Amino acid sequence: MAEHRNGNITIVAGLPEATGPVPDTQRMSLSGKQMLAFRLRKQGWSYRRISDALGISYQQVLDWLEAEGASPPVPVSMTHTSVTVRLAAANQPHSDIAPLAAPSAPPPSVTVELLERLDSIAAEQRAQAAAIAGLERRLIDVVKAEAKSLGKRIADAIKGVRKPDGRA
């Protein structure tokens, strides 16, 4: 997130929990936006967040995704393993309790696969950070332009309120 202070205005910008960069959608066709909306929903984005990111109405996102049968993302369920633990007093060894075996290392192919996956996740996070930084810069530029425009409108309004003799 970025923070920018300008006189009485504090701008804090950023997207929480971004799961991937969103391409520039201003030049994207409606069918392209629809496909992107469906993909973002599969990644767990809310309808409101998708509508904001794509610059379309919430109702349009709702219509598209309901027509496609998109459902809320299903959380990944964790599998539970039943473990039985028996404790023995330190001074009373039990012959029916087997000693703990040393944990085995994963096969080298799994380790390489995990490292490759980690590298791809790190690359995705760097791309997300760059995309968020670009969005933050655009947001700050838009807010600055709007503040400048508002200042001009206020100055024009003050000029219009002045009395004919030149005093306010």
Coordinates of N, CA, C and O in Angstrom, one line a residue:
M1 N 0.8 -1.2 0.0 CA 0.0 0.0 0.0 C 0.9 1.2 0.0 O 2.0 1.2 0.5
A2 N 0.4 2.3 -0.6 CA 1.1 3.5 -0.6 C 0.3 4.6 0.1 O -0.9 4.6 0.1
E3 N 1.0 5.5 0.6 CA 0.4 6.6 1.3 C 0.9 7.9 0.8 O 2.1 8.1 0.6
H4 N 0.1 8.9 0.5 CA 0.5 10.1 -0.1 C -0.2 11.2 0.7 O -1.4 11.2 0.9
R5 N 0.5 12.2 1.2 CA -0.1 13.3 1.9 C 0.0 14.6 1.1 O 1.0 14.9 0.5
N6 N -1.1 15.3 1.0 CA -1.1 16.6 0.2 C -2.0 17.6 1.0 O -3.2 17.6 0.9
G7 N -1.4 18.4 1.8 CA -2.1 19.3 2.6 C -3.1 18.6 3.6 O -2.7 17.9 4.5
N8 N -4.4 18.9 3.4 CA -5.4 18.3 4.3 C -5.8 16.9 3.8 O -6.7 16.3 4.4
I9 N -5.3 16.4 2.7 CA -5.8 15.2 2.1 C -4.7 14.1 2.3 O -3.6 14.3 2.0
T10 N -5.1 13.0 2.8 CA -4.3 11.8 2.9 C -4.8 10.7 2.1 O -6.0 10.3 2.2
I11 N -4.0 10.2 1.2 CA -4.5 9.1 0.2 C -3.8 7.9 0.6 O -2.5 7.8 0.6
V12 N -4.5 6.8 0.9 CA -3.9 5.5 1.2 C -4.5 4.6 0.1 O -5.7 4.5 0.0
A13 N -3.6 4.0 -0.7 CA -4.1 3.2 -1.8 C -3.5 1.8 -1.8 O -2.4 1.6 -1.3
G14 N -4.2 0.9 -2.4 CA -3.7 -0.5 -2.5 C -4.9 -1.5 -2.5 O -6.0 -1.1 -2.1
L15 N -4.6 -2.7 -3.0 CA -5.6 -3.7 -3.1 C -5.2 -4.8 -2.1 O -4.2 -5.4 -2.2
P16 N -6.1 -5.1 -1.1 CA -5.8 -6.2 -0.2 C -6.0 -7.5 -0.9 O -6.8 -7.6 -1.8
E17 N -5.3 -8.5 -0.5 CA -5.4 -9.9 -0.9 C -5.5 -10.1 -2.4 O -6.3 -10.8 -2.9
A18 N -4.7 -9.3 -3.2 CA -4.7 -9.5 -4.6 C -4.2 -10.8 -5.0 O -3.2 -11.3 -4.4
T19 N -4.8 -11.5 -5.9 CA -4.4 -12.9 -6.3 C -3.8 -12.9 -7.7 O -3.5 -13.9 -8.2
G20 N -3.6 -11.8 -8.3 CA -3.0 -11.7 -9.6 C -3.2 -10.4 -10.2 O -4.1 -9.6 -9.9
P21 N -2.4 -10.0 -11.1 CA -2.5 -8.7 -11.8 C -3.7 -8.7 -12.7 O -4.1 -9.7 -13.3
V22 N -4.4 -7.6 -12.7 CA -5.6 -7.4 -13.6 C -5.1 -6.6 -14.8 O -4.6 -5.5 -14.6
P23 N -5.3 -7.0 -16.0 CA -4.8 -6.3 -17.2 C -5.7 -5.0 -17.3 O -6.7 -4.8 -16.7
D24 N -5.1 -4.1 -18.1 CA -5.8 -2.8 -18.4 C -7.1 -3.2 -19.1 O -7.1 -3.8 -20.2
T25 N -8.3 -2.9 -18.5 CA -9.6 -3.3 -19.1 C -10.3 -2.3 -19.9 O -11.4 -2.5 -20.4
Q26 N -9.7 -1.1 -20.0 CA -10.4 0.0 -20.7 C -10.5 -0.3 -22.2 O -11.5 0.0 -22.8
R27 N -9.6 -1.0 -22.8 CA -9.6 -1.4 -24.2 C -10.1 -2.8 -24.4 O -10.1 -3.3 -25.5
M28 N -10.5 -3.5 -23.4 CA -10.9 -4.9 -23.5 C -12.4 -5.0 -23.9 O -13.2 -4.2 -23.5
S29 N -12.7 -5.9 -24.8 CA -14.1 -6.1 -25.2 C -14.9 -6.7 -24.1 O -14.4 -7.2 -23.1
L30 N -16.2 -6.6 -24.2 CA -17.1 -7.2 -23.2 C -16.9 -8.7 -23.0 O -17.0 -9.1 -21.9
S31 N -16.7 -9.4 -24.1 CA -16.5 -10.8 -24.0 C -15.2 -11.1 -23.2 O -15.1 -12.0 -22.4
G32 N -14.2 -10.3 -23.5 CA -12.9 -10.5 -22.7 C -13.1 -10.2 -21.3 O -12.6 -10.9 -20.4
K33 N -13.9 -9.1 -20.9 CA -14.2 -8.8 -19.6 C -15.0 -9.9 -18.9 O -14.8 -10.2 -17.7
Q34 N -15.9 -10.5 -19.6 CA -16.7 -11.6 -19.1 C -15.8 -12.8 -18.7 O -15.9 -13.4 -17.7
M35 N -14.9 -13.1 -19.6 CA -14.0 -14.2 -19.4 C -13.1 -13.9 -18.2 O -12.9 -14.8 -17.3
L36 N -12.6 -12.7 -18.1 CA -11.8 -12.3 -17.0 C -12.6 -12.3 -15.7 O -12.0 -12.8 -14.6
A37 N -13.8 -11.9 -15.7 CA -14.7 -11.9 -14.5 C -14.8 -13.3 -14.0 O -14.7 -13.6 -12.8
F38 N -15.0 -14.3 -14.9 CA -15.2 -15.6 -14.5 C -13.9 -16.2 -13.9 O -13.9 -16.9 -12.9
R39 N -12.8 -15.8 -14.5 CA -11.5 -16.3 -14.0 C -11.2 -15.7 -12.6 O -10.8 -16.4 -11.7
L40 N -11.5 -14.4 -12.4 CA -11.3 -13.8 -11.1 C -12.2 -14.4 -10.0 O -11.8 -14.5 -8.9
R41 N -13.4 -14.7 -10.4 CA -14.3 -15.3 -9.4 C -13.8 -16.7 -9.0 O -13.9 -17.0 -7.8
K42 N -13.2 -17.4 -9.9 CA -12.6 -18.7 -9.6 C -11.5 -18.6 -8.6 O -11.2 -19.4 -7.8
Q43 N -10.8 -17.4 -8.7 CA -9.7 -17.1 -7.8 C -10.1 -16.6 -6.5 O -9.3 -16.3 -5.6
G44 N -11.5 -16.5 -6.3 CA -12.0 -16.1 -5.0 C -12.4 -14.6 -4.8 O -12.7 -14.2 -3.8
W45 N -12.3 -13.8 -5.9 CA -12.7 -12.4 -5.9 C -14.2 -12.3 -5.7 O -15.0 -13.1 -6.2
S46 N -14.6 -11.3 -4.9 CA -16.1 -11.0 -4.7 C -16.6 -10.3 -6.0 O -15.9 -9.8 -6.8
Y47 N -17.9 -10.4 -6.1 CA -18.6 -9.8 -7.3 C -18.3 -8.3 -7.3 O -18.1 -7.7 -8.3
R48 N -18.4 -7.6 -6.1 CA -18.1 -6.2 -6.0 C -16.7 -5.8 -6.4 O -16.5 -4.9 -7.2
R49 N -15.8 -6.6 -6.0 CA -14.4 -6.4 -6.4 C -14.1 -6.5 -7.8 O -13.4 -5.8 -8.5
I50 N -14.8 -7.6 -8.4 CA -14.6 -7.8 -9.9 C -15.2 -6.6 -10.6 O -14.6 -6.1 -11.6
S51 N -16.4 -6.1 -10.2 CA -17.1 -5.0 -10.9 C -16.2 -3.8 -10.8 O -16.1 -3.0 -11.8
D52 N -15.6 -3.5 -9.7 CA -14.7 -2.3 -9.5 C -13.5 -2.5 -10.4 O -13.1 -1.5 -11.1
A53 N -12.9 -3.7 -10.4 CA -11.6 -3.9 -11.2 C -11.8 -3.8 -12.7 O -11.0 -3.3 -13.4
L54 N -13.0 -4.3 -13.1 CA -13.3 -4.3 -14.6 C -14.0 -3.0 -15.1 O -14.2 -2.8 -16.3
G55 N -14.4 -2.2 -14.1 CA -15.1 -1.0 -14.5 C -16.5 -1.2 -15.1 O -17.0 -0.5 -16.0
I56 N -17.2 -2.2 -14.6 CA -18.6 -2.5 -15.0 C -19.5 -2.6 -13.8 O -19.0 -2.6 -12.7
S57 N -20.8 -2.6 -14.0 CA -21.7 -2.6 -12.9 C -21.7 -4.0 -12.2 O -21.4 -5.0 -12.7
Y58 N -22.1 -3.9 -10.9 CA -22.2 -5.1 -10.1 C -23.2 -6.0 -10.7 O -23.0 -7.2 -10.7
Q59 N -24.3 -5.4 -11.2 CA -25.4 -6.2 -11.7 C -24.9 -7.0 -13.0 O -25.3 -8.1 -13.2
Q60 N -24.1 -6.4 -13.8 CA -23.5 -7.0 -15.0 C -22.7 -8.2 -14.6 O -22.8 -9.3 -15.2
V61 N -21.9 -8.1 -13.6 CA -21.0 -9.2 -13.1 C -21.9 -10.3 -12.6 O -21.8 -11.5 -12.9
L62 N -23.0 -9.9 -11.8 CA -23.9 -10.9 -11.3 C -24.6 -11.7 -12.4 O -24.7 -12.9 -12.4
D63 N -25.0 -11.0 -13.4 CA -25.7 -11.6 -14.5 C -24.8 -12.6 -15.3 O -25.2 -13.7 -15.6
W64 N -23.6 -12.1 -15.5 CA -22.6 -13.0 -16.3 C -22.3 -14.3 -15.5 O -22.4 -15.4 -16.0
L65 N -22.0 -14.1 -14.2 CA -21.5 -15.2 -13.4 C -22.7 -16.1 -13.0 O -22.5 -17.3 -12.9
E66 N -23.9 -15.6 -12.8 CA -25.0 -16.5 -12.5 C -25.4 -17.3 -13.8 O -25.8 -18.4 -13.7
A67 N -25.3 -16.7 -14.9 CA -25.6 -17.4 -16.2 C -24.6 -18.5 -16.4 O -24.9 -19.6 -16.9
E68 N -23.3 -18.3 -16.0 CA -22.3 -19.3 -16.2 C -22.3 -20.4 -15.0 O -21.6 -21.3 -15.0
G69 N -23.1 -20.1 -14.0 CA -23.2 -21.0 -12.9 C -22.1 -20.9 -11.9 O -21.7 -21.9 -11.3
A70 N -21.4 -19.8 -11.9 CA -20.3 -19.6 -10.9 C -20.8 -19.6 -9.5 O -21.8 -19.0 -9.2
S71 N -20.2 -20.3 -8.7 CA -20.6 -20.4 -7.3 C -19.5 -19.8 -6.5 O -18.3 -19.7 -6.9
P72 N -19.8 -19.5 -5.2 CA -18.7 -19.0 -4.3 C -17.6 -20.0 -4.3 O -17.8 -21.2 -4.3
P73 N -16.4 -19.5 -4.1 CA -15.2 -20.5 -4.1 C -15.4 -21.4 -2.9 O -15.7 -21.0 -1.8
V74 N -15.1 -22.6 -3.1 CA -15.1 -23.6 -2.0 C -13.8 -23.6 -1.3 O -12.8 -23.8 -2.0
P75 N -13.8 -23.4 0.0 CA -12.5 -23.5 0.7 C -11.9 -24.9 0.6 O -12.6 -25.9 0.6
V76 N -10.6 -24.9 0.6 CA -9.9 -26.2 0.6 C -10.0 -26.8 1.9 O -9.8 -26.2 2.9
S77 N -10.6 -28.0 1.9 CA -10.8 -28.7 3.2 C -9.5 -29.4 3.6 O -8.7 -29.8 2.8
M78 N -9.3 -29.4 4.9 CA -8.1 -30.0 5.4 C -8.4 -31.4 5.8 O -9.5 -31.7 6.3
T79 N -7.5 -32.3 5.5 CA -7.7 -33.7 5.9 C -7.2 -33.9 7.3 O -6.1 -33.4 7.6
H80 N -7.9 -34.7 8.0 CA -7.5 -34.9 9.4 C -7.0 -36.4 9.5 O -7.6 -37.3 9.0
T81 N -5.9 -36.6 10.1 CA -5.3 -37.9 10.3 C -5.5 -38.3 11.8 O -5.2 -37.5 12.7
S82 N -6.0 -39.4 12.0 CA -6.2 -39.8 13.4 C -4.9 -40.3 13.9 O -4.2 -41.2 13.3
V83 N -4.5 -39.8 15.0 CA -3.2 -40.2 15.6 C -3.5 -40.6 17.1 O -4.2 -39.9 17.8
T84 N -3.0 -41.7 17.4 CA -3.1 -42.2 18.8 C -1.8 -42.1 19.5 O -0.8 -42.5 19.0
V85 N -1.8 -41.4 20.6 CA -0.6 -41.2 21.4 C -0.8 -41.8 22.8 O -1.8 -41.5 23.4
R86 N 0.2 -42.6 23.1 CA 0.2 -43.1 24.5 C 1.4 -42.7 25.2 O 2.5 -42.7 24.7
L87 N 1.2 -42.2 26.4 CA 2.3 -41.7 27.2 C 2.7 -42.7 28.2 O 1.9 -43.4 28.8
A88 N 4.0 -42.8 28.5 CA 4.5 -43.7 29.6 C 5.3 -42.9 30.5 O 5.9 -41.9 30.1
A89 N 5.2 -43.2 31.7 CA 6.0 -42.5 32.7 C 7.5 -42.7 32.4 O 7.9 -43.8 31.9
A90 N 8.3 -41.8 32.7 CA 9.7 -41.8 32.3 C 10.4 -43.0 33.0 O 11.4 -43.6 32.5
N91 N 10.0 -43.4 34.2 CA 10.7 -44.4 34.9 C 10.0 -45.8 34.7 O 10.5 -46.8 35.2
Q92 N 9.0 -45.9 33.8 CA 8.4 -47.2 33.6 C 8.3 -47.4 32.1 O 7.3 -47.0 31.4
P93 N 9.3 -48.0 31.5 CA 9.3 -48.2 30.0 C 8.2 -49.3 29.7 O 8.0 -50.2 30.5
H94 N 7.6 -49.1 28.5 CA 6.6 -50.1 28.1 C 7.1 -50.8 26.8 O 7.5 -50.1 25.9
S95 N 7.0 -52.1 26.8 CA 7.5 -52.8 25.6 C 6.6 -52.7 24.4 O 7.0 -52.9 23.3
D96 N 5.3 -52.4 24.6 CA 4.4 -52.4 23.5 C 4.4 -51.0 22.8 O 3.7 -50.9 21.8
I97 N 5.2 -50.1 23.2 CA 5.2 -48.8 22.5 C 6.5 -48.7 21.7 O 7.6 -48.9 22.2
A98 N 6.3 -48.6 20.4 CA 7.4 -48.6 19.5 C 8.1 -47.2 19.6 O 7.5 -46.2 19.7
P99 N 9.5 -47.2 19.4 CA 10.2 -45.9 19.4 C 9.8 -45.1 18.1 O 9.4 -45.7 17.1
L100 N 9.9 -43.8 18.3 CA 9.5 -42.9 17.1 C 10.6 -43.1 16.1 O 11.8 -43.1 16.3
A101 N 10.1 -43.2 14.8 CA 11.0 -43.3 13.7 C 11.4 -41.8 13.2 O 10.6 -40.9 13.4
A102 N 12.6 -41.7 12.7 CA 13.0 -40.4 12.2 C 12.2 -40.1 11.0 O 11.9 -40.9 10.2
P103 N 11.8 -38.8 10.8 CA 11.0 -38.4 9.7 C 11.8 -38.6 8.4 O 13.0 -38.3 8.3
S104 N 11.1 -39.1 7.4 CA 11.8 -39.4 6.1 C 11.8 -38.1 5.2 O 10.8 -37.4 5.2
A105 N 12.8 -37.9 4.5 CA 12.9 -36.8 3.6 C 12.1 -37.1 2.3 O 12.0 -38.2 1.9
P106 N 11.4 -36.0 1.7 CA 10.7 -36.3 0.5 C 11.6 -36.7 -0.6 O 12.8 -36.3 -0.6
P107 N 11.1 -37.4 -1.6 CA 12.0 -37.8 -2.7 C 12.5 -36.5 -3.4 O 11.9 -35.5 -3.4
P108 N 13.7 -36.6 -4.1 CA 14.3 -35.4 -4.7 C 13.3 -34.8 -5.8 O 13.3 -33.6 -5.9
S109 N 12.6 -35.6 -6.5 CA 11.7 -35.1 -7.5 C 10.6 -34.2 -6.9 O 10.3 -33.1 -7.5
V110 N 10.1 -34.5 -5.7 CA 9.1 -33.7 -5.0 C 9.8 -32.4 -4.6 O 9.2 -31.3 -4.7
T111 N 11.0 -32.5 -4.1 CA 11.7 -31.3 -3.6 C 11.9 -30.3 -4.8 O 11.7 -29.1 -4.6
V112 N 12.3 -30.8 -5.9 CA 12.5 -30.0 -7.1 C 11.2 -29.4 -7.5 O 11.1 -28.2 -7.9
E113 N 10.2 -30.2 -7.5 CA 8.8 -29.7 -7.9 C 8.4 -28.6 -7.0 O 7.8 -27.5 -7.4
L114 N 8.6 -28.8 -5.7 CA 8.2 -27.7 -4.7 C 9.0 -26.5 -4.9 O 8.4 -25.4 -4.8
L115 N 10.3 -26.6 -5.2 CA 11.1 -25.4 -5.4 C 10.7 -24.6 -6.6 O 10.6 -23.4 -6.7
E116 N 10.3 -25.4 -7.7 CA 9.8 -24.7 -8.9 C 8.5 -24.0 -8.6 O 8.3 -22.9 -9.1
R117 N 7.6 -24.7 -7.9 CA 6.3 -24.0 -7.6 C 6.6 -22.8 -6.7 O 5.9 -21.8 -6.9
L118 N 7.5 -22.8 -5.8 CA 7.9 -21.7 -5.0 C 8.4 -20.5 -5.8 O 8.0 -19.4 -5.6
D119 N 9.2 -20.8 -6.8 CA 9.7 -19.8 -7.7 C 8.6 -19.2 -8.5 O 8.6 -18.0 -8.7
S120 N 7.6 -20.0 -9.0 CA 6.5 -19.4 -9.7 C 5.6 -18.5 -8.8 O 5.1 -17.5 -9.3
I121 N 5.4 -19.0 -7.6 CA 4.6 -18.1 -6.7 C 5.3 -16.8 -6.4 O 4.7 -15.8 -6.4
A122 N 6.7 -16.9 -6.2 CA 7.4 -15.6 -6.0 C 7.3 -14.7 -7.2 O 7.2 -13.5 -7.0
A123 N 7.4 -15.3 -8.4 CA 7.3 -14.4 -9.6 C 5.9 -13.8 -9.7 O 5.7 -12.6 -10.0
E124 N 4.8 -14.6 -9.3 CA 3.5 -14.0 -9.3 C 3.3 -12.9 -8.3 O 2.7 -11.9 -8.6
Q125 N 3.9 -13.1 -7.2 CA 3.9 -12.0 -6.2 C 4.6 -10.7 -6.6 O 4.1 -9.6 -6.4
R126 N 5.7 -10.9 -7.3 CA 6.4 -9.7 -7.8 C 5.5 -9.0 -8.9 O 5.5 -7.8 -8.9
A127 N 4.9 -9.8 -9.7 CA 4.0 -9.2 -10.7 C 2.8 -8.5 -10.1 O 2.4 -7.4 -10.5
Q128 N 2.3 -9.1 -9.0 CA 1.2 -8.5 -8.3 C 1.6 -7.2 -7.7 O 0.9 -6.2 -7.7
A129 N 2.8 -7.2 -7.1 CA 3.3 -5.9 -6.4 C 3.5 -4.8 -7.5 O 3.1 -3.7 -7.2
A130 N 4.0 -5.2 -8.7 CA 4.2 -4.2 -9.7 C 2.8 -3.7 -10.2 O 2.6 -2.5 -10.4
A131 N 1.8 -4.6 -10.3 CA 0.5 -4.2 -10.8 C -0.2 -3.3 -9.7 O -0.8 -2.2 -10.1
I132 N 0.0 -3.6 -8.5 CA -0.6 -2.7 -7.4 C 0.1 -1.4 -7.4 O -0.6 -0.3 -7.2
A133 N 1.4 -1.3 -7.6 CA 2.1 -0.1 -7.6 C 1.6 0.8 -8.7 O 1.4 2.0 -8.6
G134 N 1.3 0.2 -9.9 CA 0.8 0.9 -11.0 C -0.6 1.5 -10.7 O -0.9 2.6 -11.1
L135 N -1.4 0.6 -10.1 CA -2.8 1.1 -9.7 C -2.7 2.2 -8.7 O -3.5 3.2 -8.8
E136 N -1.8 2.1 -7.8 CA -1.7 3.2 -6.8 C -1.3 4.5 -7.4 O -1.8 5.6 -7.1
R137 N -0.3 4.4 -8.4 CA 0.1 5.7 -9.1 C -1.0 6.3 -9.9 O -1.2 7.5 -9.8
R138 N -1.8 5.4 -10.6 CA -3.0 5.9 -11.3 C -4.0 6.5 -10.4 O -4.5 7.6 -10.7
L139 N -4.2 5.9 -9.2 CA -5.2 6.4 -8.3 C -4.8 7.8 -7.8 O -5.6 8.7 -7.7
I140 N -3.5 7.9 -7.4 CA -3.0 9.2 -6.9 C -3.1 10.3 -8.0 O -3.5 11.4 -7.7
D141 N -2.8 9.9 -9.2 CA -2.9 10.9 -10.3 C -4.3 11.4 -10.5 O -4.6 12.6 -10.7
V142 N -5.3 10.5 -10.4 CA -6.7 10.8 -10.6 C -7.1 11.7 -9.5 O -7.8 12.7 -9.7
V143 N -6.8 11.3 -8.2 CA -7.2 12.1 -7.1 C -6.6 13.5 -7.2 O -7.3 14.5 -6.9
K144 N -5.3 13.6 -7.6 CA -4.7 15.0 -7.7 C -5.4 15.8 -8.8 O -5.7 17.0 -8.6
A145 N -5.8 15.2 -9.9 CA -6.5 15.9 -11.0 C -7.9 16.3 -10.5 O -8.3 17.5 -10.8
E146 N -8.6 15.5 -9.8 CA -9.9 15.8 -9.2 C -9.8 16.9 -8.2 O -10.6 17.8 -8.2
A147 N -8.8 16.9 -7.4 CA -8.6 18.0 -6.4 C -8.3 19.3 -7.1 O -8.8 20.4 -6.7
K148 N -7.5 19.3 -8.1 CA -7.2 20.5 -8.9 C -8.4 21.0 -9.5 O -8.7 22.2 -9.5
S149 N -9.2 20.2 -10.1 CA -10.5 20.6 -10.8 C -11.4 21.2 -9.7 O -12.1 22.2 -10.0
L150 N -11.5 20.5 -8.6 CA -12.4 21.0 -7.5 C -12.0 22.4 -7.0 O -12.8 23.3 -6.8
G151 N -10.6 22.6 -6.9 CA -10.1 23.9 -6.5 C -10.5 25.0 -7.5 O -10.8 26.1 -7.1
K152 N -10.4 24.7 -8.8 CA -10.8 25.7 -9.8 C -12.3 26.0 -9.7 O -12.7 27.1 -9.8
R153 N -13.1 25.0 -9.5 CA -14.5 25.2 -9.4 C -14.9 26.0 -8.2 O -15.7 26.9 -8.2
I154 N -14.2 25.8 -7.1 CA -14.4 26.6 -5.9 C -14.0 28.0 -6.1 O -14.7 29.0 -5.7
A155 N -12.8 28.2 -6.7 CA -12.4 29.6 -7.0 C -13.4 30.3 -7.9 O -13.7 31.5 -7.7
D156 N -13.9 29.6 -8.9 CA -14.9 30.2 -9.8 C -16.2 30.6 -9.0 O -16.8 31.6 -9.3
A157 N -16.5 29.7 -8.1 CA -17.7 30.0 -7.3 C -17.5 31.2 -6.4 O -18.4 32.0 -6.2
I158 N -16.3 31.3 -5.9 CA -16.0 32.5 -5.0 C -16.1 33.8 -5.8 O -16.6 34.8 -5.4
K159 N -15.5 33.7 -7.0 CA -15.5 34.9 -7.9 C -17.0 35.3 -8.2 O -17.3 36.5 -8.3
G160 N -17.9 34.3 -8.4 CA -19.3 34.6 -8.7 C -20.0 35.2 -7.5 O -21.0 35.9 -7.7
V161 N -19.6 35.0 -6.3 CA -20.3 35.5 -5.1 C -19.9 36.9 -4.7 O -20.6 37.6 -4.0
R162 N -18.8 37.4 -5.2 CA -18.3 38.7 -4.9 C -19.3 39.8 -5.2 O -20.0 39.7 -6.2
K163 N -19.3 40.8 -4.4 CA -20.3 41.9 -4.6 C -19.8 42.8 -5.8 O -18.6 42.8 -6.2
P164 N -20.7 43.5 -6.4 CA -20.4 44.4 -7.5 C -19.2 45.3 -7.3 O -18.5 45.7 -8.2
D165 N -19.1 45.8 -6.0 CA -18.0 46.8 -5.7 C -16.7 46.1 -5.6 O -15.7 46.8 -5.3
G166 N -16.6 44.8 -5.7 CA -15.3 44.1 -5.7 C -14.9 43.5 -4.4 O -13.9 42.9 -4.2
R167 N -15.8 43.7 -3.4 CA -15.5 43.1 -2.1 C -16.3 41.8 -1.9 O -17.4 41.7 -2.4
A168 N -15.8 40.9 -1.1 CA -16.5 39.7 -0.8 C -17.5 39.8 0.3 O -17.4 40.7 1.1

